[in-house]
PDB file of C-alpha atoms in Angstrom:
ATOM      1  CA  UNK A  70      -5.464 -10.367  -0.817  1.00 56.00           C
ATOM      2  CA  UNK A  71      -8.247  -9.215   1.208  1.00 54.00           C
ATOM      3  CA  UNK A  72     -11.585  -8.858   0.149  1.00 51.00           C
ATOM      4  CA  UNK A  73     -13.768  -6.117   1.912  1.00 51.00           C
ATOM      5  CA  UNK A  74     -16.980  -6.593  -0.901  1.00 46.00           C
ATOM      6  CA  UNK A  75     -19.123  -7.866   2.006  1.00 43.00           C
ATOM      7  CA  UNK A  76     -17.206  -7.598   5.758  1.00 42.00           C
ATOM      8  CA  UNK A  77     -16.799  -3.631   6.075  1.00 43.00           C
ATOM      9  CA  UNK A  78     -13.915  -2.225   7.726  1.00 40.00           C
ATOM     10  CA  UNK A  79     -12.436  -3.613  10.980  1.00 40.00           C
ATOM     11  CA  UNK A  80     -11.915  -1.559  13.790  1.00 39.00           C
ATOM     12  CA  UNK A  81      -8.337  -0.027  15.453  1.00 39.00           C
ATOM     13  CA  UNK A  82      -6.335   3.370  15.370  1.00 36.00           C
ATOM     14  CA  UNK A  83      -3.927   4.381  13.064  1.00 41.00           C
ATOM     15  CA  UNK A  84      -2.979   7.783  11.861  1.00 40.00           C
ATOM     16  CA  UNK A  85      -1.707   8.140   8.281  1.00 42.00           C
ATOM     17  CA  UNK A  86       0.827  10.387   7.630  1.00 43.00           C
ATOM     18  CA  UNK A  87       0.787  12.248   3.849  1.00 44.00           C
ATOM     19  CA  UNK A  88      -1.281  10.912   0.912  1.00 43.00           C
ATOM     20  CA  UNK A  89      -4.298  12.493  -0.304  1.00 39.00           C
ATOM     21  CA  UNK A  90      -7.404  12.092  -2.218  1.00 35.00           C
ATOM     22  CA  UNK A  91      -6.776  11.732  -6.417  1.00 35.00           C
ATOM     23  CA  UNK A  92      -3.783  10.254  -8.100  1.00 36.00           C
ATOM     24  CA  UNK A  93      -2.962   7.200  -8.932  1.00 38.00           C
ATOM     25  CA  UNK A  94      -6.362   5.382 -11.403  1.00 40.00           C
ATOM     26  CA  UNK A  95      -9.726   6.902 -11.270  1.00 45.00           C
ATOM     27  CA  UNK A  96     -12.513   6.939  -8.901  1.00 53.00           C
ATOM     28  CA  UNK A  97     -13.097   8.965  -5.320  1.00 69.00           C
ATOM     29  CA  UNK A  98     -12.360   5.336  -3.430  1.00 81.00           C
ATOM     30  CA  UNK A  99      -9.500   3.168  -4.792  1.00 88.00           C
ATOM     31  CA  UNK A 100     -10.160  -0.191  -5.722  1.00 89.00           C
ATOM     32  CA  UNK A 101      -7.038  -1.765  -4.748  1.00 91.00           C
ATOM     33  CA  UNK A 102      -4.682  -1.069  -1.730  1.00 93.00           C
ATOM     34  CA  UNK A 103      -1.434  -2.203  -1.613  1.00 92.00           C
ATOM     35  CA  UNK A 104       0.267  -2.276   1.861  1.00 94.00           C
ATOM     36  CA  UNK A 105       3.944  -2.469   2.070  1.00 92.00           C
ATOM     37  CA  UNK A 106       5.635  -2.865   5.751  1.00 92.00           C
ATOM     38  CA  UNK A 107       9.073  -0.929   5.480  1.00 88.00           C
ATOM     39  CA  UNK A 108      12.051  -2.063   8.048  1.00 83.00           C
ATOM     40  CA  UNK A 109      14.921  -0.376   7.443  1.00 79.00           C
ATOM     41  CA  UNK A 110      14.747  -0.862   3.734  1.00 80.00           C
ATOM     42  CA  UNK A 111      15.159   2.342   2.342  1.00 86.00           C
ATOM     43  CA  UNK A 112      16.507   1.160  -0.853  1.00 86.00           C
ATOM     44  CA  UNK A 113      14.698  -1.676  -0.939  1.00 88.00           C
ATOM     45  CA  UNK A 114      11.529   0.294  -0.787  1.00 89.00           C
ATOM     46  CA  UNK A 115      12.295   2.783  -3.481  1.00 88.00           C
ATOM     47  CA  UNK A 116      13.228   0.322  -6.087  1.00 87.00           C
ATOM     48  CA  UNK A 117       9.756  -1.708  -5.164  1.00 88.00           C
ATOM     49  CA  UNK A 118       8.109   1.698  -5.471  1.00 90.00           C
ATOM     50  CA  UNK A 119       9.437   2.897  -9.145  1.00 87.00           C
ATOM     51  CA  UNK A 120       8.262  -0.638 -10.537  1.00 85.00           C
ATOM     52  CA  UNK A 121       5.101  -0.821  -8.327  1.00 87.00           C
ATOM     53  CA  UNK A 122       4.236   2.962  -9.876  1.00 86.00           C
ATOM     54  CA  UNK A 123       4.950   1.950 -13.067  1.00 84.00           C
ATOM     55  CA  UNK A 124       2.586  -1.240 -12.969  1.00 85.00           C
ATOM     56  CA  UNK A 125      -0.094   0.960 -11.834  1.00 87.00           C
ATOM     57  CA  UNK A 126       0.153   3.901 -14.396  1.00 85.00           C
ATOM     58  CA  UNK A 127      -0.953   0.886 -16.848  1.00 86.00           C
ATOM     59  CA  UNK A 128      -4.104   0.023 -15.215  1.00 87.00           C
ATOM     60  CA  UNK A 129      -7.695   0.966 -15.142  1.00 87.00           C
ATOM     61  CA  UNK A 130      -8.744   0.687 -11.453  1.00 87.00           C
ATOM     62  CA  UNK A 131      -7.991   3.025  -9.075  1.00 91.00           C
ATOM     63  CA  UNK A 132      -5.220   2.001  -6.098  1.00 92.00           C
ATOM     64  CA  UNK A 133      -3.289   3.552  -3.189  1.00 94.00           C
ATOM     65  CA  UNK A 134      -0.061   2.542  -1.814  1.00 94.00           C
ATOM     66  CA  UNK A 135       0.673   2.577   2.232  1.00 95.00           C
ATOM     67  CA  UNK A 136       4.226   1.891   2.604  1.00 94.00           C
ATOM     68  CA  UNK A 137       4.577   1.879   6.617  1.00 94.00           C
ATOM     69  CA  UNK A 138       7.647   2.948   8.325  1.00 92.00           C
ATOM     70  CA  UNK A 139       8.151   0.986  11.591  1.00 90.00           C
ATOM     71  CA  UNK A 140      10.464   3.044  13.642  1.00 90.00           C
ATOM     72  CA  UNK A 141      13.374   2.603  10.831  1.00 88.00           C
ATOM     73  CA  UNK A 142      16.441   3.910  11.234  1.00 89.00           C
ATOM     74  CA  UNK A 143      16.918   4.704   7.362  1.00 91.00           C
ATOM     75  CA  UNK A 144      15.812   7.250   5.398  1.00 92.00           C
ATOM     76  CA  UNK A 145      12.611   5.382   4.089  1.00 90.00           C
ATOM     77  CA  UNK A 146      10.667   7.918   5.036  1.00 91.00           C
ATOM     78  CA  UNK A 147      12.550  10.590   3.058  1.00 92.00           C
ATOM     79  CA  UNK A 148      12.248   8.078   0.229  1.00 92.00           C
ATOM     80  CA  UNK A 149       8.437   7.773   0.487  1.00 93.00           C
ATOM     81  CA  UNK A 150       8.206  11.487   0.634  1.00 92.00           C
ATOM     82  CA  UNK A 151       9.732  11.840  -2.805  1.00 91.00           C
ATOM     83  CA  UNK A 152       7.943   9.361  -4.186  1.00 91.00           C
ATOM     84  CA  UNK A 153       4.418  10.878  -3.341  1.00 90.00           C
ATOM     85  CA  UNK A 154       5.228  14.497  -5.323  1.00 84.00           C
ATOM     86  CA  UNK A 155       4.739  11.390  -8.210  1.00 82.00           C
ATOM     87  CA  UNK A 156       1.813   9.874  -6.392  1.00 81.00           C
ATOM     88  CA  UNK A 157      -1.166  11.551  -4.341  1.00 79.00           C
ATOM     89  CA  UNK A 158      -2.123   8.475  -2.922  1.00 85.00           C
ATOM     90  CA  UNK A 159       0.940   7.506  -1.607  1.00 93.00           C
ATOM     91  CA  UNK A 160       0.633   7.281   2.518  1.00 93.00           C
ATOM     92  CA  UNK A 161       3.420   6.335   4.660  1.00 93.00           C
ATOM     93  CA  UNK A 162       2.340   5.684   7.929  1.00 92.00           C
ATOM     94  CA  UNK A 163       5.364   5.972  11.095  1.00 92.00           C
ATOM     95  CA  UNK A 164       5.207   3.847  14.224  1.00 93.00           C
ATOM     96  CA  UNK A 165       6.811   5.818  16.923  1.00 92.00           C
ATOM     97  CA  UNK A 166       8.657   2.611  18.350  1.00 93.00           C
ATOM     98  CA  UNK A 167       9.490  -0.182  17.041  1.00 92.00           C
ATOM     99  CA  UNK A 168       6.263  -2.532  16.744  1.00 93.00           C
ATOM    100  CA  UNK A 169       7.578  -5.559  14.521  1.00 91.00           C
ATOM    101  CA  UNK A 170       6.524  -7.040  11.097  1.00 89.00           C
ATOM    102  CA  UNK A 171       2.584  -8.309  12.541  1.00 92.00           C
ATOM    103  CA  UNK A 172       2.278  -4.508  13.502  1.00 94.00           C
ATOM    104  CA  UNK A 173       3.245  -2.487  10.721  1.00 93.00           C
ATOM    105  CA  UNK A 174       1.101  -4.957   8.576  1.00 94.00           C
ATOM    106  CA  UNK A 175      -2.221  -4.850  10.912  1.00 95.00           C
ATOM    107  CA  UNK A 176      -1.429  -0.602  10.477  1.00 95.00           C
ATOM    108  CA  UNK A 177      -1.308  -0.545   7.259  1.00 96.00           C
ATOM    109  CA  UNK A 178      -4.577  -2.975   6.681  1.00 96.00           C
ATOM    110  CA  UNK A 179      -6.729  -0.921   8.944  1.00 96.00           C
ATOM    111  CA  UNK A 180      -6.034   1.947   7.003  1.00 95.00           C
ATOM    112  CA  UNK A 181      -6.453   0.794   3.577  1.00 96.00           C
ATOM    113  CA  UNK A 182      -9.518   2.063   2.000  1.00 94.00           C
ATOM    114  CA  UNK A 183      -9.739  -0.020  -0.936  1.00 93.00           C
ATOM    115  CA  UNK A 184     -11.854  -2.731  -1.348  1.00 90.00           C
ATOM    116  CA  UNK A 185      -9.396  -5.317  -2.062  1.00 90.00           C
ATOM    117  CA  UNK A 186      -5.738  -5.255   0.309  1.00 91.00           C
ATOM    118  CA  UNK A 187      -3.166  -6.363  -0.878  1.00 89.00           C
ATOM    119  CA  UNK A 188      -0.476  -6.879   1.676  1.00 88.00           C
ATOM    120  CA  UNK A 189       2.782  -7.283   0.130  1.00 86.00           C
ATOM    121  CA  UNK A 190       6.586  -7.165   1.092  1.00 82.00           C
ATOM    122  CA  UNK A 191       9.434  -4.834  -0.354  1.00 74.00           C
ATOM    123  CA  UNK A 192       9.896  -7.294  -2.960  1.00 68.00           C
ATOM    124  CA  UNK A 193       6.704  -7.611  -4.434  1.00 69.00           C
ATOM    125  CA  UNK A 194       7.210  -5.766  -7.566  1.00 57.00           C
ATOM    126  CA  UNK A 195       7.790  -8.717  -9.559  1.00 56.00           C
ATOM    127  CA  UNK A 196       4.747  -9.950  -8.695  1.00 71.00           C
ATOM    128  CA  UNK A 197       2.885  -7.006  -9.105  1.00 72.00           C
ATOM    129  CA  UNK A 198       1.415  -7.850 -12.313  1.00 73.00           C
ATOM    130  CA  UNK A 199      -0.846 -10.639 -10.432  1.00 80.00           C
ATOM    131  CA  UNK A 200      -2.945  -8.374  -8.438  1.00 83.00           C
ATOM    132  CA  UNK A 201      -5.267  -8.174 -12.299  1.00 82.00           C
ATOM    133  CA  UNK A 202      -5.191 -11.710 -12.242  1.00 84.00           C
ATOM    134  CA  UNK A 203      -6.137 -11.968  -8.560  1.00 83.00           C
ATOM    135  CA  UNK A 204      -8.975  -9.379  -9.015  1.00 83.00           C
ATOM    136  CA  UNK A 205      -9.944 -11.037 -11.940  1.00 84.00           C
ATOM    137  CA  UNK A 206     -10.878 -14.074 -10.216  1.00 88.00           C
ATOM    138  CA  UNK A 207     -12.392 -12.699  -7.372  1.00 82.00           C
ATOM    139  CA  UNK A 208     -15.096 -11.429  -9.488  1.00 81.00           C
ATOM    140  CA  UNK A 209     -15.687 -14.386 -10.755  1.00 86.00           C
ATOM    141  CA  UNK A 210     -16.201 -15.257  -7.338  1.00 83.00           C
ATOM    142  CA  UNK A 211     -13.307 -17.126  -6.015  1.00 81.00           C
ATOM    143  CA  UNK A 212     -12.574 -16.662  -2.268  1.00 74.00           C
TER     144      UNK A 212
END
């Protein structure tokens, strides 16, 4: 998890694709970002999506989900886009070309704009539920 408290942003360019302000928690800002890198994972990424969304409809802080698409050859993004009628803060941002795992991560991250990123495979549902426990601790003031 990254912790943007005291750092700021980071610079690079990225352009999101869909998502907008609202949705998912309360709040203008979200608290939490989660950043999942898609590779040809279509299914993959909707199942981590319907228990991700779930997990978050039962908590108090505001998040976003990026979900970023790196040149797949699936339908992810057609996925993605029926998951954000759901969820108005639910980005998915495309790479052009093929960029790799490092890339599609670094995209998503510079585009978060919650103050904790969590960067998190297709998989990560099941572990979901730690991101409280995570935050939790940083405001204790872990690092």
């Amino acid at each position: 998890m990254l912790d943007r408290t005291n750092d700021g942003r980071r610079g690079g360019r990225v352009d999101r694709v869909g998502g907008e302000a609202g949705g998912i928690g309360d709040g203008d800002e979200p608290r939490v970002s989660i950043v999942l890198p898609a590779c040809d994972g279509a299914l993959a990424i909707s199942r981590t999506l319907n228990r991700v969304a779930g997990y978050l409809e039962s908590v108090p802080w505001s998040s976003e989900v990026i979900v970023v698409d790196d040149a797949n050859r699936d339908e992810t993004q057609a996925v993605v886009a029926k998951w954000q009628d759901r969820f108005d803060r639910l980005s998915i941002v495309t790479h052009k070309r093929k960029r790799g795992p490092g890339a599609a991560a670094r995209s998503g991250v510079l585009l978060a704009k919650g103050t904790f990123v969590v960067l998190a495979e297709t998989g990560f549902a099941a572990e979901a539920k730690q991101v409280e426990v995570l935050l939790g601790s940083l405001q204790s003031g872990a690092d």
